[in-house]
Short mmCIF file of C-alpha atoms in Angstrom, two decimals:
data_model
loop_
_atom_site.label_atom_id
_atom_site.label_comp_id
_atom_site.label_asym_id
_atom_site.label_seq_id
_atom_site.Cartn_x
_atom_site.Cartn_y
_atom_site.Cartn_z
CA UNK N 23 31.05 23.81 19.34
CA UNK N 24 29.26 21.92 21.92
CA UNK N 25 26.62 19.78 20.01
CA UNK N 26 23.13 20.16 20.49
CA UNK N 27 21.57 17.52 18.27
CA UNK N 28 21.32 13.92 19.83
CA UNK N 29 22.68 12.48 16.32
CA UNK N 30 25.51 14.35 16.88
CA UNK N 31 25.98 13.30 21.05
CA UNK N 32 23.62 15.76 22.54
CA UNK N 33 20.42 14.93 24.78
CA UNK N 34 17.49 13.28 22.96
CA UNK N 35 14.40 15.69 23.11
CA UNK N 36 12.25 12.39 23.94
CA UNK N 37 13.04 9.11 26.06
CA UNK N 38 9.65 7.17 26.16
CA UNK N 39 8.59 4.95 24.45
CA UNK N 40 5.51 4.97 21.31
CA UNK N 41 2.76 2.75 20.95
CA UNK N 42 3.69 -0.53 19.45
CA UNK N 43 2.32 -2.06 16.21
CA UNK N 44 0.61 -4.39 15.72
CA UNK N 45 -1.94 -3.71 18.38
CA UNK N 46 -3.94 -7.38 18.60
CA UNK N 47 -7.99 -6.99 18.61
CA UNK N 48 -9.57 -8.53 21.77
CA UNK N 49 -10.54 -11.66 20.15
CA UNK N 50 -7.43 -12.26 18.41
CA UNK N 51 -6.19 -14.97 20.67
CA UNK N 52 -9.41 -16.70 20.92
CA UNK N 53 -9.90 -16.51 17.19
CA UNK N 54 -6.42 -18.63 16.80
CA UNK N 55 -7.00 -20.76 19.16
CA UNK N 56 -10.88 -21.77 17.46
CA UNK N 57 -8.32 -22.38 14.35
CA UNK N 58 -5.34 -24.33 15.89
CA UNK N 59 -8.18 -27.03 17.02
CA UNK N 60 -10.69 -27.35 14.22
CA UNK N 61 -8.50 -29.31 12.11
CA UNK N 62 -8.55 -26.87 8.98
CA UNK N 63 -5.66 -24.53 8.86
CA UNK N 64 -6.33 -23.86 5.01
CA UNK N 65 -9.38 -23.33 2.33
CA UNK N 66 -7.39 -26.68 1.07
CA UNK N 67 -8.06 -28.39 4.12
CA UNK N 68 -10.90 -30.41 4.71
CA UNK N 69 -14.32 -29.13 5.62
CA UNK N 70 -15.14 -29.34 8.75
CA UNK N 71 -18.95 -28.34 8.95
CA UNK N 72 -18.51 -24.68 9.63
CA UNK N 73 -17.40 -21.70 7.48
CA UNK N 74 -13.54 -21.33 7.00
CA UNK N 75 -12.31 -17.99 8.31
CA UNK N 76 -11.27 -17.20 4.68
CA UNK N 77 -15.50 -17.03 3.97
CA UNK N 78 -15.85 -15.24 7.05
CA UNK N 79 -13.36 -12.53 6.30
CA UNK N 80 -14.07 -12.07 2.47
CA UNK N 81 -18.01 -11.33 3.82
CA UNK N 82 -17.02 -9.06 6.20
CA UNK N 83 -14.42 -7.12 4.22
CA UNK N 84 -16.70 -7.19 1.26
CA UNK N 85 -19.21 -5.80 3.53
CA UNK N 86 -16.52 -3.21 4.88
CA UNK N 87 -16.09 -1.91 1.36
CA UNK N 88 -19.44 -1.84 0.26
CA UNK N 89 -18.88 -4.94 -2.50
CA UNK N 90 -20.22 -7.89 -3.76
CA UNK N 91 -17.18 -9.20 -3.92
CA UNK N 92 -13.78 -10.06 -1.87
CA UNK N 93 -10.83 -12.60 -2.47
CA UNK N 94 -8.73 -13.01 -0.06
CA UNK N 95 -4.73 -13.60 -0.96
CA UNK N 96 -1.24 -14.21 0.43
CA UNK N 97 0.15 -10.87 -0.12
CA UNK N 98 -0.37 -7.43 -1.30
CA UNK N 99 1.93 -8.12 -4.19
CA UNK N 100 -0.04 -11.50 -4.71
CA UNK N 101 -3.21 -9.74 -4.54
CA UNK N 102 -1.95 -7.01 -7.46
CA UNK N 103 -0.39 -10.08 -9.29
CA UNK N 104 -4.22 -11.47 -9.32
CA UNK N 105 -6.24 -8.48 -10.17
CA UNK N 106 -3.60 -7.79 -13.48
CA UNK N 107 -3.94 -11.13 -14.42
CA UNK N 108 -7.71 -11.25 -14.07
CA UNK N 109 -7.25 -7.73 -16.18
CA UNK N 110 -5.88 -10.17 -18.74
CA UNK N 111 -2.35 -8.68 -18.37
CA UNK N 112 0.14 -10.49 -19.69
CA UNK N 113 2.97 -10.63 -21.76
CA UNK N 114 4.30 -7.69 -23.55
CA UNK N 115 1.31 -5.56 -22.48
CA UNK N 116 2.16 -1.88 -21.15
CA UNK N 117 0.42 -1.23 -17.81
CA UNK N 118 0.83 2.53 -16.15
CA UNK N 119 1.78 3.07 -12.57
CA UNK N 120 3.15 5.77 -10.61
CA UNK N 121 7.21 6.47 -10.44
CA UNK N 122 6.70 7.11 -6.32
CA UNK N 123 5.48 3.97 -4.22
CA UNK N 124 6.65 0.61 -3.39
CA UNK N 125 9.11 -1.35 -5.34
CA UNK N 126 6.51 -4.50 -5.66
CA UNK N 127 4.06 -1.59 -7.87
CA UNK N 128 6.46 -2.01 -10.37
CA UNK N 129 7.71 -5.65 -10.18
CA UNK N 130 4.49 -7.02 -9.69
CA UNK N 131 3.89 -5.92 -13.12
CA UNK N 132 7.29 -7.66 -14.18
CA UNK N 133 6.25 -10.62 -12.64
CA UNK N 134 3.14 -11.04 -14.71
CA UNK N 135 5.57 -10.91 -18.07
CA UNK N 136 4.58 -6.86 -18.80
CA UNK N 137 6.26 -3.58 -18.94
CA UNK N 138 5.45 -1.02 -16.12
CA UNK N 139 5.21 2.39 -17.63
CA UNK N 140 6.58 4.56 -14.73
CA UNK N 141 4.30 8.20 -14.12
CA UNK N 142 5.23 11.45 -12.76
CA UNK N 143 3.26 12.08 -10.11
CA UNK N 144 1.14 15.08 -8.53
CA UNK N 145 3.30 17.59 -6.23
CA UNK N 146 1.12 17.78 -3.61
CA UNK N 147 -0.97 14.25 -3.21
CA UNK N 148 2.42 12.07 -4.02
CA UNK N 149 -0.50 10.31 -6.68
CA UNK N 150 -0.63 9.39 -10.16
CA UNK N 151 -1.24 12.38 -12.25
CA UNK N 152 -3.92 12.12 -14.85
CA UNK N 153 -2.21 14.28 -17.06
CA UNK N 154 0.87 12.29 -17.13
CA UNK N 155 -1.68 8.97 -17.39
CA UNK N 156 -3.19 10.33 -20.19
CA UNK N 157 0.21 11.24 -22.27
CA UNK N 158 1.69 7.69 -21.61
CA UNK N 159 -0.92 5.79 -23.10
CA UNK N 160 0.01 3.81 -26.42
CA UNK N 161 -1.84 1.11 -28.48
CA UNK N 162 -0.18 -1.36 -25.75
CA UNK N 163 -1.52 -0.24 -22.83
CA UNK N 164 -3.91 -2.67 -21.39
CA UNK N 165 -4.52 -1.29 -17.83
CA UNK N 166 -3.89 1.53 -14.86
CA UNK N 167 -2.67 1.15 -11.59
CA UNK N 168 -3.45 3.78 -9.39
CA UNK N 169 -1.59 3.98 -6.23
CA UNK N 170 -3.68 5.76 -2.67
CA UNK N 171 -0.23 6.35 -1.16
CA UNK N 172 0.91 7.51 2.13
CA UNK N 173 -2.32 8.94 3.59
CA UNK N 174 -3.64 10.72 0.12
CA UNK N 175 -6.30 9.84 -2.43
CA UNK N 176 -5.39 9.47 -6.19
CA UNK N 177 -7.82 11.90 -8.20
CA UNK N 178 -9.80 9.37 -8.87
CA UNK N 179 -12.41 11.57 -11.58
CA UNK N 180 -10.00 12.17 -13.71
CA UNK N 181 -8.34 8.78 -13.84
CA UNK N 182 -11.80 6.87 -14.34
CA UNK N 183 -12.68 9.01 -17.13
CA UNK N 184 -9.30 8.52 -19.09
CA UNK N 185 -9.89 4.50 -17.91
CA UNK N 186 -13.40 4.31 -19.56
CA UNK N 187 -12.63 6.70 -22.53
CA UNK N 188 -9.66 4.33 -23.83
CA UNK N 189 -11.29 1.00 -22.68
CA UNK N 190 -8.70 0.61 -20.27
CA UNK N 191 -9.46 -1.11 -16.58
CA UNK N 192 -8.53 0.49 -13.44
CA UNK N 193 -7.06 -1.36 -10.42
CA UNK N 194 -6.93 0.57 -7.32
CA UNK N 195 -3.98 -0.34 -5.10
CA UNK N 196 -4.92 0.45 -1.84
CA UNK N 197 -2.45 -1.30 0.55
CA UNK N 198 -1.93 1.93 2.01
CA UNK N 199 -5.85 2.90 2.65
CA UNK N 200 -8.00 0.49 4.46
CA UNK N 201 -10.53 2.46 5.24
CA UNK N 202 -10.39 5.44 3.02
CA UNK N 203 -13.56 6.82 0.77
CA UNK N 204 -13.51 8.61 -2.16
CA UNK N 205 -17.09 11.00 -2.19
CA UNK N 206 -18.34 9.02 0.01
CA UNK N 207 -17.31 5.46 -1.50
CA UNK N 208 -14.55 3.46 0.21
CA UNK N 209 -11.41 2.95 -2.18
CA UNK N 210 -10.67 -0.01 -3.97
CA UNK N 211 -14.66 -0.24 -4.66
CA UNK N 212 -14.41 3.19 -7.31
CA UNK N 213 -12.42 1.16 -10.41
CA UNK N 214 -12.78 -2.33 -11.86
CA UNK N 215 -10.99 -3.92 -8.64
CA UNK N 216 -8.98 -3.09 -5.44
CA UNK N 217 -6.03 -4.71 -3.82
CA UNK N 218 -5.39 -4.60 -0.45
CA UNK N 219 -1.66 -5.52 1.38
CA UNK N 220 -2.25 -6.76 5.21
CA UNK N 221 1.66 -7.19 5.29
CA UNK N 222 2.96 -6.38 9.24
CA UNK N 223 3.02 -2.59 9.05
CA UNK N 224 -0.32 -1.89 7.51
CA UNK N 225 -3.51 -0.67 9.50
CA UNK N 226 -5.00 -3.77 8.77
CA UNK N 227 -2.87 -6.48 9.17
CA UNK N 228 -2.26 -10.21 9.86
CA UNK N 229 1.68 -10.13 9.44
CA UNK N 230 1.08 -10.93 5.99
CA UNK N 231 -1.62 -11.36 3.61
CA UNK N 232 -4.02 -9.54 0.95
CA UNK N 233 -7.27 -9.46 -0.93
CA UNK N 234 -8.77 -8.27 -4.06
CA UNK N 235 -12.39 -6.04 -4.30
CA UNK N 236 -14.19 -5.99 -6.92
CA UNK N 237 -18.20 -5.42 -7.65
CA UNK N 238 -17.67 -7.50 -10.81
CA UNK N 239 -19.11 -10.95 -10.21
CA UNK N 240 -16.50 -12.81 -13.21
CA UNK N 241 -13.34 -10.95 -11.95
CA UNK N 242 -13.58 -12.22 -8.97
CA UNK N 243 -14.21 -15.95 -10.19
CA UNK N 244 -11.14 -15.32 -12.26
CA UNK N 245 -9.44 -14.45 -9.06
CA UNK N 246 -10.51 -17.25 -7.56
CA UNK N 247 -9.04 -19.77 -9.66
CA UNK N 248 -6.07 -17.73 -9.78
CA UNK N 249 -4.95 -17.62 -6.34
CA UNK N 250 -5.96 -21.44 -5.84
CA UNK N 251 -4.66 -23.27 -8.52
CA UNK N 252 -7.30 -23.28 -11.09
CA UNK N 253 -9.36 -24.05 -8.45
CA UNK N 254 -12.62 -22.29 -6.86
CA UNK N 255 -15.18 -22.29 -3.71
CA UNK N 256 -17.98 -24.42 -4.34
CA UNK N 257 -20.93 -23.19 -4.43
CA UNK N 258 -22.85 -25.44 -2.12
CA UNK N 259 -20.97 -26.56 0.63
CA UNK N 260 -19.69 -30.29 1.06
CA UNK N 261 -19.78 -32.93 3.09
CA UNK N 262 -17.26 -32.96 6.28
CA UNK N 263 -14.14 -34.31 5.03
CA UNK N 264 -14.52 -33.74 2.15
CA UNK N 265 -12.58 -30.52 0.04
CA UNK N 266 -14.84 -27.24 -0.44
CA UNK N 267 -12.21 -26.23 -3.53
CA UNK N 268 -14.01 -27.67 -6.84
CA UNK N 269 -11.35 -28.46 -9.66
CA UNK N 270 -12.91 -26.38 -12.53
CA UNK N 271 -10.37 -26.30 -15.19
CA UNK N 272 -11.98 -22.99 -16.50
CA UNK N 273 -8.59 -20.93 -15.72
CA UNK N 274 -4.97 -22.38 -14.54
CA UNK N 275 -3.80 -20.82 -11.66
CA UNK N 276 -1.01 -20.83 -8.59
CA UNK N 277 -1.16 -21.62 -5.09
CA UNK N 278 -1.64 -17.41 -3.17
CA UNK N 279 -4.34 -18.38 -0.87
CA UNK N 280 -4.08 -16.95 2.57
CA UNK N 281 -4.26 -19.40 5.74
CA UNK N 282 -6.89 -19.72 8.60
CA UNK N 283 -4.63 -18.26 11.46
CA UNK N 284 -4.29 -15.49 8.82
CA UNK N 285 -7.77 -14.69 8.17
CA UNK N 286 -8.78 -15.32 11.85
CA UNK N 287 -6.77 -12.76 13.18
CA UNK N 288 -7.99 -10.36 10.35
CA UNK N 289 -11.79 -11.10 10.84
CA UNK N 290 -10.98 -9.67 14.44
CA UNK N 291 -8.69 -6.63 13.27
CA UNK N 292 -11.24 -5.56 11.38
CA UNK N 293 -13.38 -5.02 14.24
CA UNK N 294 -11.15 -1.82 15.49
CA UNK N 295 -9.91 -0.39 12.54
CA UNK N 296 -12.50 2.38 12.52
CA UNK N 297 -11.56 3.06 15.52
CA UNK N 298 -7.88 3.40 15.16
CA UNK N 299 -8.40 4.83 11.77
CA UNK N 300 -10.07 8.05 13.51
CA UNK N 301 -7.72 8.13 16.02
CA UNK N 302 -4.72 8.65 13.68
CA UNK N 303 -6.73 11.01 11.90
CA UNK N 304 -7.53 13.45 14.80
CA UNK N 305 -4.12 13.08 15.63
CA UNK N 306 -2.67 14.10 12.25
CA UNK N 307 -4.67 16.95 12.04
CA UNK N 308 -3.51 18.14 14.84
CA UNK N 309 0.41 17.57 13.38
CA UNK N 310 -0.75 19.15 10.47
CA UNK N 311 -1.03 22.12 12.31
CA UNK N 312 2.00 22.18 14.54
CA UNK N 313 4.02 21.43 11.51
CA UNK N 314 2.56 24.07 9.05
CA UNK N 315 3.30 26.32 11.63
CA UNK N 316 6.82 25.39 11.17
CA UNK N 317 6.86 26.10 7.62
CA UNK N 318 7.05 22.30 6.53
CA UNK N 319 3.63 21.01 3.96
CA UNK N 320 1.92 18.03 4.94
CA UNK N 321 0.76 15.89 1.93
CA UNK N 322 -2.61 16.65 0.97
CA UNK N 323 -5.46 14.67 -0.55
CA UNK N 324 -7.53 15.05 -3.64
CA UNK N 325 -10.21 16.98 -3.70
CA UNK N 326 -12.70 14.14 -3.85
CA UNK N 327 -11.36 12.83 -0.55
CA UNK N 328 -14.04 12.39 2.19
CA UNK N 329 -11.98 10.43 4.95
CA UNK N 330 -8.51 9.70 4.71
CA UNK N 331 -6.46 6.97 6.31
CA UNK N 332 -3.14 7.36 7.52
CA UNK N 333 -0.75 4.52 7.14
CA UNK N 334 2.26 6.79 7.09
CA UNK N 335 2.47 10.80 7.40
CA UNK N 336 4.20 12.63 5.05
CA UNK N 337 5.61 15.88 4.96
CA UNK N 338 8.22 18.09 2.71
CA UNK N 339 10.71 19.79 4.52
CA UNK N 340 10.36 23.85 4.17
CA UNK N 341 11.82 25.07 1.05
CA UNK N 342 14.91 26.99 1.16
CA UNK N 343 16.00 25.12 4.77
CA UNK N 344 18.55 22.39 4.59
CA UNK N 345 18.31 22.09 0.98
CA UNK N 346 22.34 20.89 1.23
CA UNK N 347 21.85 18.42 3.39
CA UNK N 348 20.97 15.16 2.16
CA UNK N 349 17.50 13.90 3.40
CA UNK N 350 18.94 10.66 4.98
CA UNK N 351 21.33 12.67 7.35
CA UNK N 352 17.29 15.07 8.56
CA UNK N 353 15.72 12.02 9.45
CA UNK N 354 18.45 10.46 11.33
CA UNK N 355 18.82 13.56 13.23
CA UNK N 356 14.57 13.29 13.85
CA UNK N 357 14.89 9.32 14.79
CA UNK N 358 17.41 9.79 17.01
CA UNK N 359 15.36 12.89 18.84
CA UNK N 360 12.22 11.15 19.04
CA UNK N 361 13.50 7.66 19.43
CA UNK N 362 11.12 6.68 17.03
CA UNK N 363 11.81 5.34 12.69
CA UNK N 364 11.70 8.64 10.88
CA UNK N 365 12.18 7.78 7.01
CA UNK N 366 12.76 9.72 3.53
CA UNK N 367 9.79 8.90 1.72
CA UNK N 368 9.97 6.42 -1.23
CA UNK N 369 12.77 6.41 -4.12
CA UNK N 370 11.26 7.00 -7.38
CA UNK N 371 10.92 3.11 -8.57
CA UNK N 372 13.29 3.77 -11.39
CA UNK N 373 15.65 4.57 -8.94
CA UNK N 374 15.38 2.23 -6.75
CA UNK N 375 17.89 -0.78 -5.83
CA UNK N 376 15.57 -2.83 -5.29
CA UNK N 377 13.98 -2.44 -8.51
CA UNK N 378 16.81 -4.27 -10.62
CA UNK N 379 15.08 -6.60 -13.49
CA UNK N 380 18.53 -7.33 -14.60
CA UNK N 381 19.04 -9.44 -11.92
CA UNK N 382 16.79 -11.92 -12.39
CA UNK N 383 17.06 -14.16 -15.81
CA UNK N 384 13.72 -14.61 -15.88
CA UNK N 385 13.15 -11.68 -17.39
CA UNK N 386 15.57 -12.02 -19.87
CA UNK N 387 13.05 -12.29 -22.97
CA UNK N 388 15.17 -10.62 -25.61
CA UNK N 389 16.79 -7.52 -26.33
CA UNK N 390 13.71 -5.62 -26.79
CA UNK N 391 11.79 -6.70 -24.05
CA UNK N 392 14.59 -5.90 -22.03
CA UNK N 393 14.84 -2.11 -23.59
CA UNK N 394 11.16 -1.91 -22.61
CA UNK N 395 11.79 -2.53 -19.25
CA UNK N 396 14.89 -0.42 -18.72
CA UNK N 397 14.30 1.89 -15.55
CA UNK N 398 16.26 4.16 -17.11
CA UNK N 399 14.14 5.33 -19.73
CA UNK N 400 12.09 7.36 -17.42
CA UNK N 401 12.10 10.84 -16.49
CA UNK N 402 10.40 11.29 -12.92
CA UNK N 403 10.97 15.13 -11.70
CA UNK N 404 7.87 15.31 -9.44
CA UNK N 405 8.67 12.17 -8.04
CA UNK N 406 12.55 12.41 -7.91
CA UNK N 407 11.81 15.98 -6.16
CA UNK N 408 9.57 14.52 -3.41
CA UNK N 409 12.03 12.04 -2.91
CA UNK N 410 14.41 15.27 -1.75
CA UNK N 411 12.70 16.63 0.27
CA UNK N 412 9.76 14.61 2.30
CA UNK N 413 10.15 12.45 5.19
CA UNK N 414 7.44 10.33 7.10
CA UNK N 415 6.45 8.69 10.07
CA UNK N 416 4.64 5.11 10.41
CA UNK N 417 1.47 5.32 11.30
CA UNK N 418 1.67 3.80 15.49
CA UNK N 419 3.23 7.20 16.27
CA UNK N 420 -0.52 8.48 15.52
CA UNK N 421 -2.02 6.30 17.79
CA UNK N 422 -0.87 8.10 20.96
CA UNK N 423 -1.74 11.27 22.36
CA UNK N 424 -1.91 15.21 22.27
CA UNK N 425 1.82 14.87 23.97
CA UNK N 426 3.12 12.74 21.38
CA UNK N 427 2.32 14.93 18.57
CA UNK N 428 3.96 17.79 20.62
CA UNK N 429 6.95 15.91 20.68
CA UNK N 430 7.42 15.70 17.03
CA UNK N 431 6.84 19.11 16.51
CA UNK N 432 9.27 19.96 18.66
CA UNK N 433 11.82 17.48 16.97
CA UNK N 434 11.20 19.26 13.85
CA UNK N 435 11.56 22.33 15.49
CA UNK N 436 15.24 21.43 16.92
CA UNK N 437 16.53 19.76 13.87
CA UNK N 438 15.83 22.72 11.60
CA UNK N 439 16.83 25.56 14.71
CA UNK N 440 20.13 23.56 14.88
CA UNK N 441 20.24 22.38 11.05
CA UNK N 442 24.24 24.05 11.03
CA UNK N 443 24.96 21.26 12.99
CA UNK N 444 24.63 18.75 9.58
CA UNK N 445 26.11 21.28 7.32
CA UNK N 446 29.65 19.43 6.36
#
């Protein structure tokens, strides 16, 4: 039989090429250019008379979120790593998290000396389930993580009332939701603190880099000293020359600040990501439809959503088509279609490679802290089901046009019309 899948040698249904990421703001270039001559390159540079970029991006994405309060850090993971620590996390201590997201959910928590407690999952958000949240709690729990992931909202009114009921804080990880609100209120500013990832493939990015939200005035000192080595802004600035960190010793901490270039090309990012934000949505929707029509189910969002950001879309295949062909083999057939990265979605943490504490000694901290940490004491159907079934695109293929999302119907369409062809 004459193949007509381009995986398998026939034609690709699309040749051109998809808007690139990262897009650069207009005043990007001017922004690192201010920075490569002012002689401060870091918040642990010298003061040179005028506000570091690192003050003028916490404002503004402070501002953005509708908080008090923004830190800005090296990574996502860095940022996470901050917020549990400023939680008081440490070792021993049991903090939940959802079995489906990232690897660094769960070995940020490792690498802060405490056991993640892995979560099923709901079946049609990807999100923590407060039901499972609720049955995993123990008398060493000391905090939630709550992941936004994909392009859907957590259900976040059932999570802060099991949060407050056991005295338990909430951290919102939104790396995957700049932009999001949740009745109205932006995410990462609903719980005790959000962290942010600005790593190269996020909406809002700066190739890499984070922050931490909060509306709590003492977290975010914590954080402070935290990410800068027991060391925080001072609160009246100094004189040129001389360094605007102030040497505390309230808290010891380690060196996650983020750099000048860094925050200079996110004070300018900022600036569009409304704009792009709405863009991907409109154009979603718009999948949403082509690809229900197919029969496939695009994630959904919690009820509580009111505007959803879409760092990758997400969608389970249709139920009783290609079931016997592993997931890997349906996106390579899409990819090579569309000429574009078309990806299962997550592994279930547990089941992760990635996700190996055994390979690192310094986690080695006796038998039963090593039993406690053993990925395979946890039983993740939801997520090990999603994980089947659900592939995704990165967000730039949303930034194009009414054509674009035609083509990817029409991918779908063709791999599951000629879905014999992967059948071994």
């Amino acid at each position: 039989m004459v193949s007509r899948l381009a995986v398998n040698g026939g034609d690709a249904l699309r040749t051109r090429p998809w808007p690139a990421w990262p897009q650069p703001a207009p005043g990007v270039a001017g922004a690192m250019a201010d920075v490569l001559g002012s002689g401060r390159w870091s918040i642990s540079g010298p003061y040179r008379g005028t506000d570091s970029y690192e003050r003028r991006f916490a404002r503004a994405f402070a501002a953005y979120n509708g908080v008090p309060h923004c830190v800005p850090a090296a990574s996502g993971t860095a940022g996470l790593m901050l917020a549990l620590e400023a939680c008081e996390v440490g070792a021993g201590d049991e903090v939940i998290v959802p079995g489906l997201s990232w690897v660094a959910s769960g070995s940020t928590i490792l690498g802060v000396n405490a056991v993640p407690v892995f979560c099923d999952v709901e079946a049609d958000t990807l999100c923590l389930s407060p039901d499972a949240v609720e049955a995993a709690i123990t008398e060493r729990t000391r905090a939630i993580v709550v992941v936004h992931l994909y392009s859907a909202l957590a259900d976040m009114d059932p999570l802060l009332r099991i949060a407050e009921r056991h005295g338990l804080p909430l951290i919102e990880d939104c790396a995957q939701a700049h932009g999001a609100t949740y009745r109205g209120v932006k995410v990462g500013a609903l719980s005790t603190a959000g962290t942010f990832s600005m790593q190269h493939s996020k909406v809002l990015t700066s190739g890499e880099g984070g922050a931490v939200v909060t509306r709590d005035a003492h977290f975010a000192r914590r954080v402070e000293h935290l990410r800068a080595d027991g060391r925080c802004l001072s609160a009246t600035l100094p004189s040129p020359g001389a360094m605007e960190l102030v040497e505390t010793g309230e808290l010891m901490g380690s060196n996650r600040c983020l750099s000048e270039f860094q925050a200079a090309i996110l004070t300018e990012q900022l600036t569009i990501l409304d704009e792009q934000n709405e863009t991907r949505r409109s154009n979603a929707a718009r999948l949403d439809g082509l690809l229900g029509g197919l029969g496939l189910r695009p994630q959904t969002t919690s009820a509580g959503t009111t505007s959803r950001t879409y760092y990758t879309y997400a969608v389970r295949l249709p139920d009783g088509v290609l079931e016997d062909v592993p997931v890997t083999e349906v996106t390579d057939a899409l990819t090579a279609e569309l000429g574009f990265p078309v990806l299962p979605c997550y592994a279930p943490i547990p089941a992760n490679k990635l996700y190996a504490p055994h390979t690192r000694r310094r986690y080695t901290l006796g038998l039963t802290h090593e039993e406690r940490i053993d990925p395979k004491r946890f039983a993740l159907p939801v997520c090990e089901g999603a994980a089947r079934r659900t592939v995704t695109l990165h967000h730039a293929a949303l930034l194009g046009g009414e054509e674009d999302m035609g083509d990817i119907a029409a991918a779908f369409a063709k791999v599951l019309r000629h879905g014999a062809e992967l059948v071994h």
